[in-house]
Structures are given as structure tokens and as C-alpha cells.
PDB file of C-alpha atoms in Angstrom:
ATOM      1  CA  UNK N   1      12.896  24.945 -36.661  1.00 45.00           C
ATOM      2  CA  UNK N   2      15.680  23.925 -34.635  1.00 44.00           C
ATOM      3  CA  UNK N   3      13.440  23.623 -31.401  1.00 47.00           C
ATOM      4  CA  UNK N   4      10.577  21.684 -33.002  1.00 47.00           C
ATOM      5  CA  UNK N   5      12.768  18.864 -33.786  1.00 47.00           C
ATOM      6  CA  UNK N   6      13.876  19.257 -30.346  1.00 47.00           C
ATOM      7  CA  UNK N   7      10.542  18.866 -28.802  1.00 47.00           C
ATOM      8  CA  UNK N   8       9.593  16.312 -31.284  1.00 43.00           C
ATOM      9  CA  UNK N   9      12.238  13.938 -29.918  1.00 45.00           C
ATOM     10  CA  UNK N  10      11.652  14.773 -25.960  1.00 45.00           C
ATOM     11  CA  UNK N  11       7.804  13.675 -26.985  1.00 47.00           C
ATOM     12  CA  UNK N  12       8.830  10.740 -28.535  1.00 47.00           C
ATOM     13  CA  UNK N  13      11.001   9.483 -26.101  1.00 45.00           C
ATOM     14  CA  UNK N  14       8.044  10.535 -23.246  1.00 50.00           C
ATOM     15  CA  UNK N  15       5.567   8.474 -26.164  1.00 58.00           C
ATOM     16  CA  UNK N  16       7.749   5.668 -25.176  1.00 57.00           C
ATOM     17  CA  UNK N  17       7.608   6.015 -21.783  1.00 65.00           C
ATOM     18  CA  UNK N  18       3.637   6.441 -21.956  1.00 74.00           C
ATOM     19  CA  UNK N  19       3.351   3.189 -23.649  1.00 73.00           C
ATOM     20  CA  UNK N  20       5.255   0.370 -21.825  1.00 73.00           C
ATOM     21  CA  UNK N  21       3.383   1.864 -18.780  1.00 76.00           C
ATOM     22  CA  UNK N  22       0.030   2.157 -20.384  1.00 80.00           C
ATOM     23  CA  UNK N  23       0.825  -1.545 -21.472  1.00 77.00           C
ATOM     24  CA  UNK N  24       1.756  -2.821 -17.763  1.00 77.00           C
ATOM     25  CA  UNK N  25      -1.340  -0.932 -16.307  1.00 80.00           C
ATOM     26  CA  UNK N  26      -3.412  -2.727 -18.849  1.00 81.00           C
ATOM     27  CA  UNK N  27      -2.145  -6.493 -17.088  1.00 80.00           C
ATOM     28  CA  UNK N  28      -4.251  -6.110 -13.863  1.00 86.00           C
ATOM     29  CA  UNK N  29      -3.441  -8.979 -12.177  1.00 89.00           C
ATOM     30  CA  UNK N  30       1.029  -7.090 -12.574  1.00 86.00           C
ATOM     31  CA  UNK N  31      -0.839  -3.924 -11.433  1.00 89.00           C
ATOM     32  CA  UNK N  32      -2.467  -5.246  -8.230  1.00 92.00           C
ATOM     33  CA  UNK N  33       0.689  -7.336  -7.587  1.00 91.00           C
ATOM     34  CA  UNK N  34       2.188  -4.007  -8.056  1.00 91.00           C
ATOM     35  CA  UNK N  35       0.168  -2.873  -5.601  1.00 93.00           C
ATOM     36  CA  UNK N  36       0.772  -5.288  -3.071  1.00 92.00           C
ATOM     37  CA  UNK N  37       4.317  -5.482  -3.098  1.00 91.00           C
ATOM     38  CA  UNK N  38       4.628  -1.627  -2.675  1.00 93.00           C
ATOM     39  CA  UNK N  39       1.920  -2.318   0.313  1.00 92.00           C
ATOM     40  CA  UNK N  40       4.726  -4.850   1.504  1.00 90.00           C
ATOM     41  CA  UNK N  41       7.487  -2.479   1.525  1.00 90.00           C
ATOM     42  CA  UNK N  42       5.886   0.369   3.167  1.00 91.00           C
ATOM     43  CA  UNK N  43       4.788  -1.362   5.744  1.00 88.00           C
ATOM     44  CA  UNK N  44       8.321  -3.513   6.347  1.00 86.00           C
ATOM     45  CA  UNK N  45       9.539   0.458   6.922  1.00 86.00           C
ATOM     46  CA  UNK N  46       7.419   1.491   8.845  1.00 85.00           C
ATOM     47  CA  UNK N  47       6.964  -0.912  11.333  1.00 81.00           C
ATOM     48  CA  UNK N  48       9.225  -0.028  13.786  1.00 80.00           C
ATOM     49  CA  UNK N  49       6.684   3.494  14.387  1.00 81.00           C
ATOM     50  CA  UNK N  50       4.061   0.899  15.907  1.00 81.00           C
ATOM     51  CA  UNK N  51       6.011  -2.317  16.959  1.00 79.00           C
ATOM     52  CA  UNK N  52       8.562  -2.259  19.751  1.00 78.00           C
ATOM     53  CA  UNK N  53      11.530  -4.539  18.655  1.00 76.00           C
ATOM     54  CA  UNK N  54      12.908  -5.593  22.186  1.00 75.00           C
ATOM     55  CA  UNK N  55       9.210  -6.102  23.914  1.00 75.00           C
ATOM     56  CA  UNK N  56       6.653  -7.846  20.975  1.00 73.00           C
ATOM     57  CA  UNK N  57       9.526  -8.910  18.701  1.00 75.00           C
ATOM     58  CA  UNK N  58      12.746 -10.512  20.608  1.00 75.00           C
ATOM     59  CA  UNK N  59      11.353 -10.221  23.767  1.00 75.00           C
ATOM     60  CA  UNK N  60       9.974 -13.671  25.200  1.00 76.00           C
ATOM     61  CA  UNK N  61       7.119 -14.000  27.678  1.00 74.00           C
ATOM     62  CA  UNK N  62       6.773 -17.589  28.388  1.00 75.00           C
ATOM     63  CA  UNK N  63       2.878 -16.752  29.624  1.00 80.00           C
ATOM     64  CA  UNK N  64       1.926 -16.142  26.258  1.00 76.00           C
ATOM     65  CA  UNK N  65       3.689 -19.271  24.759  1.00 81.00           C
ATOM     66  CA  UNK N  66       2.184 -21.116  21.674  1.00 80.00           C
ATOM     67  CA  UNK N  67      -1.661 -18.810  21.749  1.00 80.00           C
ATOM     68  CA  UNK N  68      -3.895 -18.772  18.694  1.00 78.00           C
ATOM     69  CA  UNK N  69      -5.012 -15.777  16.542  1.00 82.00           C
ATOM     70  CA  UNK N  70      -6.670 -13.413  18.996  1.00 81.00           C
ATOM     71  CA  UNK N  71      -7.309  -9.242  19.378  1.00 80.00           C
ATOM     72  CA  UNK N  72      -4.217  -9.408  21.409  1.00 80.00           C
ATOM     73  CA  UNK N  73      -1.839 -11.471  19.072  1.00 78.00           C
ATOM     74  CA  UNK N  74      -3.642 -11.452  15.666  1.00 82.00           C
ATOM     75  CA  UNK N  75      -1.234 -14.102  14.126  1.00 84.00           C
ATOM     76  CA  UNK N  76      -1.016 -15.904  17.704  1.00 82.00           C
ATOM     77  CA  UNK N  77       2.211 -15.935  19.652  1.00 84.00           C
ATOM     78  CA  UNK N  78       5.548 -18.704  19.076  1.00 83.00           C
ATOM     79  CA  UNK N  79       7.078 -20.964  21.302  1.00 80.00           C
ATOM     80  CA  UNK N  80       8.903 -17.919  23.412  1.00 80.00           C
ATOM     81  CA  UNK N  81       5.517 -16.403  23.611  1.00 79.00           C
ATOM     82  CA  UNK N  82       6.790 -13.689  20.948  1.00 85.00           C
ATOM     83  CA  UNK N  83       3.689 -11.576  18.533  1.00 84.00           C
ATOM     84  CA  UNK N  84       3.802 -13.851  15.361  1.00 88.00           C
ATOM     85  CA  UNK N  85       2.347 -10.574  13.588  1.00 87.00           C
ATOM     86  CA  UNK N  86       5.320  -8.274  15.071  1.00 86.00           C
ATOM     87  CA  UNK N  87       7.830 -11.150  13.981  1.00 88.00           C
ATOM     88  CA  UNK N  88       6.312 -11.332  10.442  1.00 89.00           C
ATOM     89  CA  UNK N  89       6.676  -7.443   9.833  1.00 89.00           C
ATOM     90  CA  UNK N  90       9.987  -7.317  10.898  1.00 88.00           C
ATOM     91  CA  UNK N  91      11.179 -10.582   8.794  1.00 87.00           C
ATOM     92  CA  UNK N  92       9.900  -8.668   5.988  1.00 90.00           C
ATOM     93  CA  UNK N  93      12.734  -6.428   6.242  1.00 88.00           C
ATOM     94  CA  UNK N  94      15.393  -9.184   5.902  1.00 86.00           C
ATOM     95  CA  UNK N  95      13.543 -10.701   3.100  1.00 88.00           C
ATOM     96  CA  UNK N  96      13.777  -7.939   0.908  1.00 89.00           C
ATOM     97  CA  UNK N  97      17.149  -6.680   1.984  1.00 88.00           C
ATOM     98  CA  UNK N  98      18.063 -10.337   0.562  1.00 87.00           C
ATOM     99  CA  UNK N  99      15.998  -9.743  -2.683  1.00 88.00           C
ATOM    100  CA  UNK N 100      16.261  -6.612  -3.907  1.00 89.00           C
ATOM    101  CA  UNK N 101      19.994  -6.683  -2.459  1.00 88.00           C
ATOM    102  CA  UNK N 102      21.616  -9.315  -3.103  1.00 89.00           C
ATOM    103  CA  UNK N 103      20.027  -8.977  -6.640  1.00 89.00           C
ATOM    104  CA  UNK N 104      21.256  -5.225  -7.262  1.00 89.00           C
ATOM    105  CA  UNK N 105      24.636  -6.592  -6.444  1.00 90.00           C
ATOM    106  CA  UNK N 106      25.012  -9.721  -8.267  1.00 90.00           C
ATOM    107  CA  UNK N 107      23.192  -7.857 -11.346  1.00 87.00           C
ATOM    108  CA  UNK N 108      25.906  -4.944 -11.423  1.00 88.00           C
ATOM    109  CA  UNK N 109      28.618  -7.481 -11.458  1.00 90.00           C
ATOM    110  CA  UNK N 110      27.247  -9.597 -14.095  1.00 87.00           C
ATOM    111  CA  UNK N 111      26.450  -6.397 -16.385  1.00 84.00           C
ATOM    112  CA  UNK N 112      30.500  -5.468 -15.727  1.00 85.00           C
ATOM    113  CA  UNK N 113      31.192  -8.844 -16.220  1.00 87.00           C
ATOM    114  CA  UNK N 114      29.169  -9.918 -19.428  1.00 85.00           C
ATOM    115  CA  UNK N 115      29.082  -6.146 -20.658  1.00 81.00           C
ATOM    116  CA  UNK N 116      33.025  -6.499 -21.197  1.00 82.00           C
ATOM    117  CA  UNK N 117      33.073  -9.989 -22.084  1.00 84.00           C
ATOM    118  CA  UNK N 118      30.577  -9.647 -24.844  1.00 81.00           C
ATOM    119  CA  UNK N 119      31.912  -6.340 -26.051  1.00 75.00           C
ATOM    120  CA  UNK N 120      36.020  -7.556 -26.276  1.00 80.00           C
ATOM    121  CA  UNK N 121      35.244 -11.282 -26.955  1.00 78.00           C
ATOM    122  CA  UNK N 122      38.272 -13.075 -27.535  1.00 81.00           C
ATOM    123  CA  UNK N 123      40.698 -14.907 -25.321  1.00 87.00           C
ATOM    124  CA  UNK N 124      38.915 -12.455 -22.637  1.00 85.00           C
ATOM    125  CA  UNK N 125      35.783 -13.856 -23.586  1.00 85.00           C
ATOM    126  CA  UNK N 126      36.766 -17.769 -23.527  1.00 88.00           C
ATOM    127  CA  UNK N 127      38.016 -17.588 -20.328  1.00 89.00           C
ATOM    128  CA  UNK N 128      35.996 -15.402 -18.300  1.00 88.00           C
ATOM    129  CA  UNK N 129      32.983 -17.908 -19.746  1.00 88.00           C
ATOM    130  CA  UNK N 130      34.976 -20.951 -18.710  1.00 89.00           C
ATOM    131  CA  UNK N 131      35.201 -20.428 -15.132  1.00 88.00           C
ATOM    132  CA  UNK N 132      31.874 -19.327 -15.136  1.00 87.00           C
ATOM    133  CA  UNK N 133      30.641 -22.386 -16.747  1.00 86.00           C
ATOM    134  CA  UNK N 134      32.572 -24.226 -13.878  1.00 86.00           C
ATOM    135  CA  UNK N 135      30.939 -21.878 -11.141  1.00 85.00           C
ATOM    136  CA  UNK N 136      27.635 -23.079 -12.853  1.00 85.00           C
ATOM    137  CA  UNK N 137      28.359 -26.951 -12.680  1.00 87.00           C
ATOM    138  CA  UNK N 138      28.015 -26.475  -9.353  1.00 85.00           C
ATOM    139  CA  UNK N 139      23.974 -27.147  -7.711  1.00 86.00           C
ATOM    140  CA  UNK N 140      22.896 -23.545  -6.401  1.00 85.00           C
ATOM    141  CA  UNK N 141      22.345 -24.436  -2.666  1.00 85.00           C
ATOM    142  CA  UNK N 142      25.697 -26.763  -2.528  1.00 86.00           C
ATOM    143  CA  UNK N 143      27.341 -23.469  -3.718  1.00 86.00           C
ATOM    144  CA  UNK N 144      25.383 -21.092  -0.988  1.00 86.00           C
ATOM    145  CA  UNK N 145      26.425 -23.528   1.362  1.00 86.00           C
ATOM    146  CA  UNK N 146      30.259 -24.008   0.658  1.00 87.00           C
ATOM    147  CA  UNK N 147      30.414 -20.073   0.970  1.00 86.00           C
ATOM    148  CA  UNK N 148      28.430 -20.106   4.589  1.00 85.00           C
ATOM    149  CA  UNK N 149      30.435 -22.562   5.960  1.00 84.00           C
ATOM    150  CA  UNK N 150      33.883 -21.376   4.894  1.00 85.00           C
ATOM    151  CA  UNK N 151      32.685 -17.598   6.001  1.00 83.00           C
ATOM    152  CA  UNK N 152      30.424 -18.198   8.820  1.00 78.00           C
ATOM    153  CA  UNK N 153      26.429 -17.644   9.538  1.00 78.00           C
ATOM    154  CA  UNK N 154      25.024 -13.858  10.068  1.00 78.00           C
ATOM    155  CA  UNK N 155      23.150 -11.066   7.310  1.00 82.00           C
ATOM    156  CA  UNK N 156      26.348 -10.143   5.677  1.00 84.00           C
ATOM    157  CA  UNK N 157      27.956 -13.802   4.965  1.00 84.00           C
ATOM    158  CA  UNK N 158      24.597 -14.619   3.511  1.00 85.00           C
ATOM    159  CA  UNK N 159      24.337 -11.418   1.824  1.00 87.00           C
ATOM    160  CA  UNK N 160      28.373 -12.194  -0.100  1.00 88.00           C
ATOM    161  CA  UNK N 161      27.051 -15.589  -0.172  1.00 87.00           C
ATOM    162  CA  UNK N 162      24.088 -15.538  -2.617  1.00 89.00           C
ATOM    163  CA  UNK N 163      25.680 -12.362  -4.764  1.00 89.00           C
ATOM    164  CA  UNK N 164      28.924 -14.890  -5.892  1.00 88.00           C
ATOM    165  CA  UNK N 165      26.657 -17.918  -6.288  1.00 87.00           C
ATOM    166  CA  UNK N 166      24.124 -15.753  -8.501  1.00 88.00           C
ATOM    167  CA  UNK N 167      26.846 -13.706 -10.375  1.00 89.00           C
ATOM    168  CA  UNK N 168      27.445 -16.772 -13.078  1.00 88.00           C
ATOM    169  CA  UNK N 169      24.169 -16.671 -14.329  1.00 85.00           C
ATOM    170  CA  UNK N 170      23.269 -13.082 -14.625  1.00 86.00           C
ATOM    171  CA  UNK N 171      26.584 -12.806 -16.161  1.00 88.00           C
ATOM    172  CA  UNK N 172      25.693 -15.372 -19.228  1.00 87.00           C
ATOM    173  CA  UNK N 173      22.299 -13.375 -18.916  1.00 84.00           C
ATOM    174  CA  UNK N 174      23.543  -9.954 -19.479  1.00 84.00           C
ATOM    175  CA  UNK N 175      26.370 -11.227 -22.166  1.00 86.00           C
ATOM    176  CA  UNK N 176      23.691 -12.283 -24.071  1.00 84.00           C
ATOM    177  CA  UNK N 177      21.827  -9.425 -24.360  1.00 80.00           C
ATOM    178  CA  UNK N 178      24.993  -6.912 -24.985  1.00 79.00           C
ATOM    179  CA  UNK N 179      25.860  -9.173 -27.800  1.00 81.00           C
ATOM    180  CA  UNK N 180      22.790  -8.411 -29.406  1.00 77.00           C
ATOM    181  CA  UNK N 181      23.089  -4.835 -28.927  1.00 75.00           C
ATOM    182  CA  UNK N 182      27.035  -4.656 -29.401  1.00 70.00           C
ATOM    183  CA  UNK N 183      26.425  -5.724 -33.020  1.00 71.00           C
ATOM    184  CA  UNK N 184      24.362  -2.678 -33.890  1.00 73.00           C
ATOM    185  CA  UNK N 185      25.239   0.403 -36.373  1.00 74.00           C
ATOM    186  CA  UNK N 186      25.042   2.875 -34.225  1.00 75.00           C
ATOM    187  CA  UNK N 187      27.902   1.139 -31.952  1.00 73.00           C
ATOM    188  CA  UNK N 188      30.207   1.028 -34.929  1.00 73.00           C
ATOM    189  CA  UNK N 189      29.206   4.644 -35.622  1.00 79.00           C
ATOM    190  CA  UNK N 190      30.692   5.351 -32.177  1.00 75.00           C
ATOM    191  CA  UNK N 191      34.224   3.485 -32.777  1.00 74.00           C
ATOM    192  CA  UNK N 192      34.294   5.372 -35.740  1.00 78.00           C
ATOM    193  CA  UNK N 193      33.966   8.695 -34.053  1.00 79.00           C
ATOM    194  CA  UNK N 194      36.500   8.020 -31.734  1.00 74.00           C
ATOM    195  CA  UNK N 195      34.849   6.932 -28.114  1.00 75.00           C
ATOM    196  CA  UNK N 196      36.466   5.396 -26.038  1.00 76.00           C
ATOM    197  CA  UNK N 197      35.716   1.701 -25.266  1.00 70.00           C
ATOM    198  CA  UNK N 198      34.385   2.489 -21.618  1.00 74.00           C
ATOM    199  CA  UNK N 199      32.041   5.404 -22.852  1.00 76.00           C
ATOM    200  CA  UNK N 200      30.749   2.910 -25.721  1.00 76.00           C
ATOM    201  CA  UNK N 201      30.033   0.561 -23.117  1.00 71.00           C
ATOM    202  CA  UNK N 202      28.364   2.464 -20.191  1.00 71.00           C
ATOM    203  CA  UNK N 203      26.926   4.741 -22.243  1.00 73.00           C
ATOM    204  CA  UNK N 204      25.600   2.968 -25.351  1.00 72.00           C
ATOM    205  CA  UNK N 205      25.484  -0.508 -24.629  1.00 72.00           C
ATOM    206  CA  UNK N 206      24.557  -1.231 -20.910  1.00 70.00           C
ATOM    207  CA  UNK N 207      21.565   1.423 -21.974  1.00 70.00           C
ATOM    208  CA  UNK N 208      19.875  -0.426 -24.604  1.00 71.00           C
ATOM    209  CA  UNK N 209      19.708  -3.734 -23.138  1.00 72.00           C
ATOM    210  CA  UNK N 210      18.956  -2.206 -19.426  1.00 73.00           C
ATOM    211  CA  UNK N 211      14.849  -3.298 -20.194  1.00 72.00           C
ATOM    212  CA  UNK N 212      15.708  -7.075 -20.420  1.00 76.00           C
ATOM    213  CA  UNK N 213      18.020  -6.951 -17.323  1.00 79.00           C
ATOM    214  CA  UNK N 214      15.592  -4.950 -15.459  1.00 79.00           C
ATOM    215  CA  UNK N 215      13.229  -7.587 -16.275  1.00 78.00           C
ATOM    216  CA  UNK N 216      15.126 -10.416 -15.090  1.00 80.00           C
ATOM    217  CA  UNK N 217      16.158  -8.657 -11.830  1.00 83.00           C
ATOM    218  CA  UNK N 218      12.782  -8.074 -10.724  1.00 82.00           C
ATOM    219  CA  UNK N 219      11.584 -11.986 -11.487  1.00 80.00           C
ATOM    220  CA  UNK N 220      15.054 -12.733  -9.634  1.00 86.00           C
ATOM    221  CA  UNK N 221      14.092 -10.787  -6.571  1.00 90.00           C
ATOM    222  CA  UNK N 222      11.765 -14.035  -5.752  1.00 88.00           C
ATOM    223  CA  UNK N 223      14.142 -16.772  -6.256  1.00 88.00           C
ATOM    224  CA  UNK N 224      16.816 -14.917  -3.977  1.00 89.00           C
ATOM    225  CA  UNK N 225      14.278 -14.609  -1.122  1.00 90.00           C
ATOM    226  CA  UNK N 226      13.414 -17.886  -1.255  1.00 89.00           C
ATOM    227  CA  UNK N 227      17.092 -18.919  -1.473  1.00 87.00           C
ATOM    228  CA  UNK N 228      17.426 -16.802   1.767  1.00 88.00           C
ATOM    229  CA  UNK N 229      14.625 -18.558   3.226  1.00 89.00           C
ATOM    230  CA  UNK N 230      16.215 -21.991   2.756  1.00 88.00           C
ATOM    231  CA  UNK N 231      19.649 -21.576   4.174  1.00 87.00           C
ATOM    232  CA  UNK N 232      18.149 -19.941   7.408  1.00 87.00           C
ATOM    233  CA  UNK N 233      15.693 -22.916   7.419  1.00 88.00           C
ATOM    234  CA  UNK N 234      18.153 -25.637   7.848  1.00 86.00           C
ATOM    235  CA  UNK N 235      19.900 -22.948  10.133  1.00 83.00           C
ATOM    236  CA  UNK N 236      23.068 -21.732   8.271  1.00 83.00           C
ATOM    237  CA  UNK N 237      21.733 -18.291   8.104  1.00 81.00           C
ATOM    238  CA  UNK N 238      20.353 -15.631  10.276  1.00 83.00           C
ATOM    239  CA  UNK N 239      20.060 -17.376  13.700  1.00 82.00           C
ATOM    240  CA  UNK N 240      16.876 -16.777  16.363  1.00 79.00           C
ATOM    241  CA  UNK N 241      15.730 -14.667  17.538  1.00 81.00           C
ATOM    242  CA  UNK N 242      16.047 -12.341  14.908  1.00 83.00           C
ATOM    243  CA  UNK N 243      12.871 -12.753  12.730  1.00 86.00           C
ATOM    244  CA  UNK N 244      13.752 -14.040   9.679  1.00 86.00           C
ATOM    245  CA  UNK N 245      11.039 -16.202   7.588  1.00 88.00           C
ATOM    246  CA  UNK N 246      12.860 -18.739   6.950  1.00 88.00           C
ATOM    247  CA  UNK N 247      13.941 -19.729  10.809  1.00 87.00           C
ATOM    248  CA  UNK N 248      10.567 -19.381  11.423  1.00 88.00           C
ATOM    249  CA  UNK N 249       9.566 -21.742   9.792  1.00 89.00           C
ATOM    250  CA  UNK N 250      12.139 -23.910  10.825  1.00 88.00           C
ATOM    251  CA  UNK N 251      10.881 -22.875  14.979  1.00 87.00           C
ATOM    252  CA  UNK N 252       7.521 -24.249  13.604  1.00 87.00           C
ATOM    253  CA  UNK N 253       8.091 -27.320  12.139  1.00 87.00           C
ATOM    254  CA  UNK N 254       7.903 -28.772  15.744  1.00 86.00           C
ATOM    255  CA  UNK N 255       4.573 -27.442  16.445  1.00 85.00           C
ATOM    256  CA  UNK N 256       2.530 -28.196  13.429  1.00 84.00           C
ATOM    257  CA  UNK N 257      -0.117 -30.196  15.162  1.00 84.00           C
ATOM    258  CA  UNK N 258      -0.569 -28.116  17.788  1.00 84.00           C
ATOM    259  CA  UNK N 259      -0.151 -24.779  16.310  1.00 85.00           C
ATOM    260  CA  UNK N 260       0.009 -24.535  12.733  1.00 86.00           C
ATOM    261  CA  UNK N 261      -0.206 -20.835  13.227  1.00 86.00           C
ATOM    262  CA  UNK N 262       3.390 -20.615  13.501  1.00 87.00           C
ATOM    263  CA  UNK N 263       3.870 -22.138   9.934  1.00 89.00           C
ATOM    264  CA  UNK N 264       0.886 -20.807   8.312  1.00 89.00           C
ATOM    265  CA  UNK N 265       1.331 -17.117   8.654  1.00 90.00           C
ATOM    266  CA  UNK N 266       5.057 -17.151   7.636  1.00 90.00           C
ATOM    267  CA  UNK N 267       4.567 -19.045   5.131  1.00 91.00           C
ATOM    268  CA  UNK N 268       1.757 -17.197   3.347  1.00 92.00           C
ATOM    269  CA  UNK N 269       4.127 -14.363   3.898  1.00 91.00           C
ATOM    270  CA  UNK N 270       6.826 -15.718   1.984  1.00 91.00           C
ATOM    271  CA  UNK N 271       4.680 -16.990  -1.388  1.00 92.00           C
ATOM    272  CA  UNK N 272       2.769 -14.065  -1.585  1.00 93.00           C
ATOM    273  CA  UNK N 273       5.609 -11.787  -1.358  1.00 92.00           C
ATOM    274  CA  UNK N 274       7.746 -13.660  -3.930  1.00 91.00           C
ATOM    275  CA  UNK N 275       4.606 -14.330  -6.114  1.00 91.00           C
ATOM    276  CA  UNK N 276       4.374 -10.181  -6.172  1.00 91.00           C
ATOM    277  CA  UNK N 277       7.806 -10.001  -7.493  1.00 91.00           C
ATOM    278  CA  UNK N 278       7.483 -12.826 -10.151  1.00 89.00           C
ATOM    279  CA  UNK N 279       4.074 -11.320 -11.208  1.00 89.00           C
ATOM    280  CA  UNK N 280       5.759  -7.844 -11.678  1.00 89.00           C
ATOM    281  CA  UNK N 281       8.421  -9.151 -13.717  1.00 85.00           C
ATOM    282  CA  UNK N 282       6.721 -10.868 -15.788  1.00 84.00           C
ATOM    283  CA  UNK N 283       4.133  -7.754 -16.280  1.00 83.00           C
ATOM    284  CA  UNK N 284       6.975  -5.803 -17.141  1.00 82.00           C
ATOM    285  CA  UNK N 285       8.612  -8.220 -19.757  1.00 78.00           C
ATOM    286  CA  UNK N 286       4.844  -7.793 -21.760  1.00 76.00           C
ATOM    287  CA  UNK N 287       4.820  -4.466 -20.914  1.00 77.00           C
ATOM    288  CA  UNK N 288       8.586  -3.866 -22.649  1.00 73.00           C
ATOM    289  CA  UNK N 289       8.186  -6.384 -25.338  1.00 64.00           C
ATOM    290  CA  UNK N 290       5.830  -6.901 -28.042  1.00 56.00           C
ATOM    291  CA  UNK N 291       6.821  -9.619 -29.307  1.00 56.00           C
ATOM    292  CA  UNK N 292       5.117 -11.455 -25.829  1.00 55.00           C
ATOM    293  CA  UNK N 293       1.812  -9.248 -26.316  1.00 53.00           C
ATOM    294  CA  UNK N 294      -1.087 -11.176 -27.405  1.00 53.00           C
TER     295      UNK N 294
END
């Protein structure tokens, strides 16, 4: 008897499981996004098996300068004579290290943060939310670029950069959510059995809301890589000629007329690639709450 209630919960639980994916599979336009994006990422890894980094990517041949899509160069070639297509693939790679980075680190902060402010409240609480509120005051980008200047341009200032400038609001994000789930029955049912306040939290809080943070993450992924984008744009991030989309751009501004290749590709790169992740996100918010179901 003992085992059938055992195997009734592990087949609920997989029931569960079943359904939220059942329900993101049925959004095809999430699922071919999906698909996309994890078409993105394999080949942002593997492109270093069938793209030499010194010769087609930093490497400049002045012969070559400013070409057209052709056989040879299928995105055309920049202003150093670099392979636009080579330069795209790699940029990927920076991209998502930004997004999916900078977004697993500024999301595991704010869950600490907002976990433990919504959990002890009080004076705790009020001031925690205070500063934040004053972090928040401040525009985004001002705040991106007061933290580039004071530490310097390169991956890993940009990197510290966006994580403490997004921290604020997936903080008020995540303190939301745990207050929700902090005011439950079966949390009270825990104090009263003696946990400890650090099991209750990583154990029985962060757990139940992780679907809504998830969530947010993955439609955050798209804002960070475009954040990215911008601060190597006006050229306080990574510097040429490491291929990053957003200096790219910037290299291309000053051949528009003349070769709007240079602009185009990176470009199309950057919205579709963002688009994937907002698409995703918001495929998994139906897919993990019915209340947005139609």
C-alpha cells in the first residue's frame, strides 16, 4: 500500500511535468523560436571546428576590403577585409555569454537578496528596499555607464557592469514572488517543526516561486544582450577587433551607403536572436500559468 502512494505521487509530479511541456509545445511559434535559439547556440560552439579565429576572423586582408555577399564571403567582408559571416558566428558567443550570464548572475543575487528580504521583512526589509529604490532612480544605461568608466572597458567590466545595474530589479522581482509564497501553510508548518530559517528558504521557498523567475530570466536574456550591444556601440565595451555585435555595428555606421552589408547582417543577428529569447519566455509563462491560457 505503502508503494502505491509512492508511485502515485512520482506520477503526479511527472503529470506535471508532462503538462507545462505539452502546453509550450502546443505555442508553435515558442517551439520554433525554441528551435532557433538552440540552432544559435550550437552553432556559436561550434564554430571554432570550421572558422579559423586569427585568419577569417581578426585577421585583416586589405584586398578583400568592403566586398559584397559572394561564395567566398557569404555575408561580404568589413572595412579590414575580415569574413562578415566568420565575425557574426563568433560575436554570437559574446552575446550570449552577456545574456544568459550576466542574467544567471544578477538573478541569483536578487533571489538571495529578495528571498531574505521578503522572508525577514522588517527593518531588514525597509532598508535593503530603500537603497534599491535609489539604485533604481537611476536611467539603466547612465548606470552601465558610471560602472564602465569608473572600472574600465573589456568582457569582464561589462560583465560586473550589467549584473549590479540589473540586480535592483530582479531583486523587487523575486521579493515579490517569495512574498506570495512565504505566506503559505505549508511554510508555517515548517517553523513549526523546527527548520531552520535557511532550509525554509532554499528549500521551500526559492522552490515554489522558481517558475516565475525562470520566466523572467529567460525574457531578460534579450534585454541584457541588447544592453551589451549598446555600450560596445558607442565604444565603452568590448573594443575591435574582437567581434562583438554591437561594435559592429558601430564599424558600419560609416559605410551604410556603400555597403549596408556590414549593418544588415549584424543586425538581423542581433533581433532575431533576442526575439528567440523573448518568444521563449513568453511561451513558457503560458506554458506555466493558466491563468494567461486562452
Amino acid at each position: 500500500m505503502y508503494s502505491k502512494k509512492k508511485k502515485y505521487v512520482t506520477k503526479a509530479a511527472t503529470s506535471h511535468g508532462q503538462d507545462i511541456w505539452r502546453n509550450f509545445r502546443a505555442n508553435r511559434l515558442a517551439l520554433a523560436a525554441a528551435v532557433v535559439l538552440l540552432l544559435i547556440i550550437i552553432m556559436a560552439l561550434a564554430c571554432e571546428l570550421f572558422i579559423d579565429y586569427d585568419t577569417q576572423v581578426v585577421g585583416m586582408d586589405p584586398r578583400a576590403r568592403l566586398q559584397g555577399p559572394s561564395a567566398e564571403h557569404w555575408f561580404g567582408t568589413d572595412s579590414a577585409g575580415r569574413d562578415l559571416f566568420a565575425r557574426v558566428l563568433y560575436g554570437t558567443r559574446y552575446s550570449l555569454i552577456f545574456g544568459i550570464g550576466c542574467t544567471f548572475f544578477s538573478m541569483l543575487l536578487g533571489c538571495l537578496l529578495g528571498a531574505t528580504a521578503a522572508y525577514y521583512g522588517g527593518v531588514y526589509d525597509a532598508i535593503l528596499m530603500r537603497v534599491l529604490d535609489a539604485l533604481m532612480c537611476i536611467p539603466y544605461m547612465l548606470l552601465l555607464l558610471m560602472i564602465v568608466a569608473v572600472m574600465g572597458r573589456g568582457i569582464y567590466p561589462m560583465i560586473l557592469a550589467i549584473t549590479i545595474a540589473s540586480v535592483p530589479g530582479y531583486t523587487r522581482i523575486v521579493r515579490s514572488v517569495v512574498l506570495s509564497v512565504a505566506q503559505q501553510d505549508f511554510i508555517e508548518a515548517a517553523r513549526s517543526c523546527g527548520s531552520t530559517d535557511r532550509y525554509i528558504v532554499l528549500h521551500h521557498i526559492l522552490p515554489n516561486a522558481v517558475g516565475p523567475i525562470i520566466v523572467d530570466a529567460m525574457m531578460s536574456i534579450a534585454s541584457t544582450i541588447m544592453s551589451a550591444a549598446g555600450l560596445s556601440y558607442i565604444g565603452m565595451g568590448i573594443q575591435p577587433p574582437t567581434p562583438e555585435w554591437g561594435n559592429m555595428l558601430s564599424d558600419a555606421m560609416k559605410y551604410m551607403r556603400t555597403n549596408p552589408s556590414m549593418a544588415i547582417f549584424p543586425g538581423v543577428a542581433l533581433v532575431i536572436t533576442a526575439l528567440c529569447f523573448n518568444l521563449v519566455g513568453d511561451g513558457m509563462a503560458d506554458a506555466i500559468d493558466p491563468r494567461r491560457r486562452k
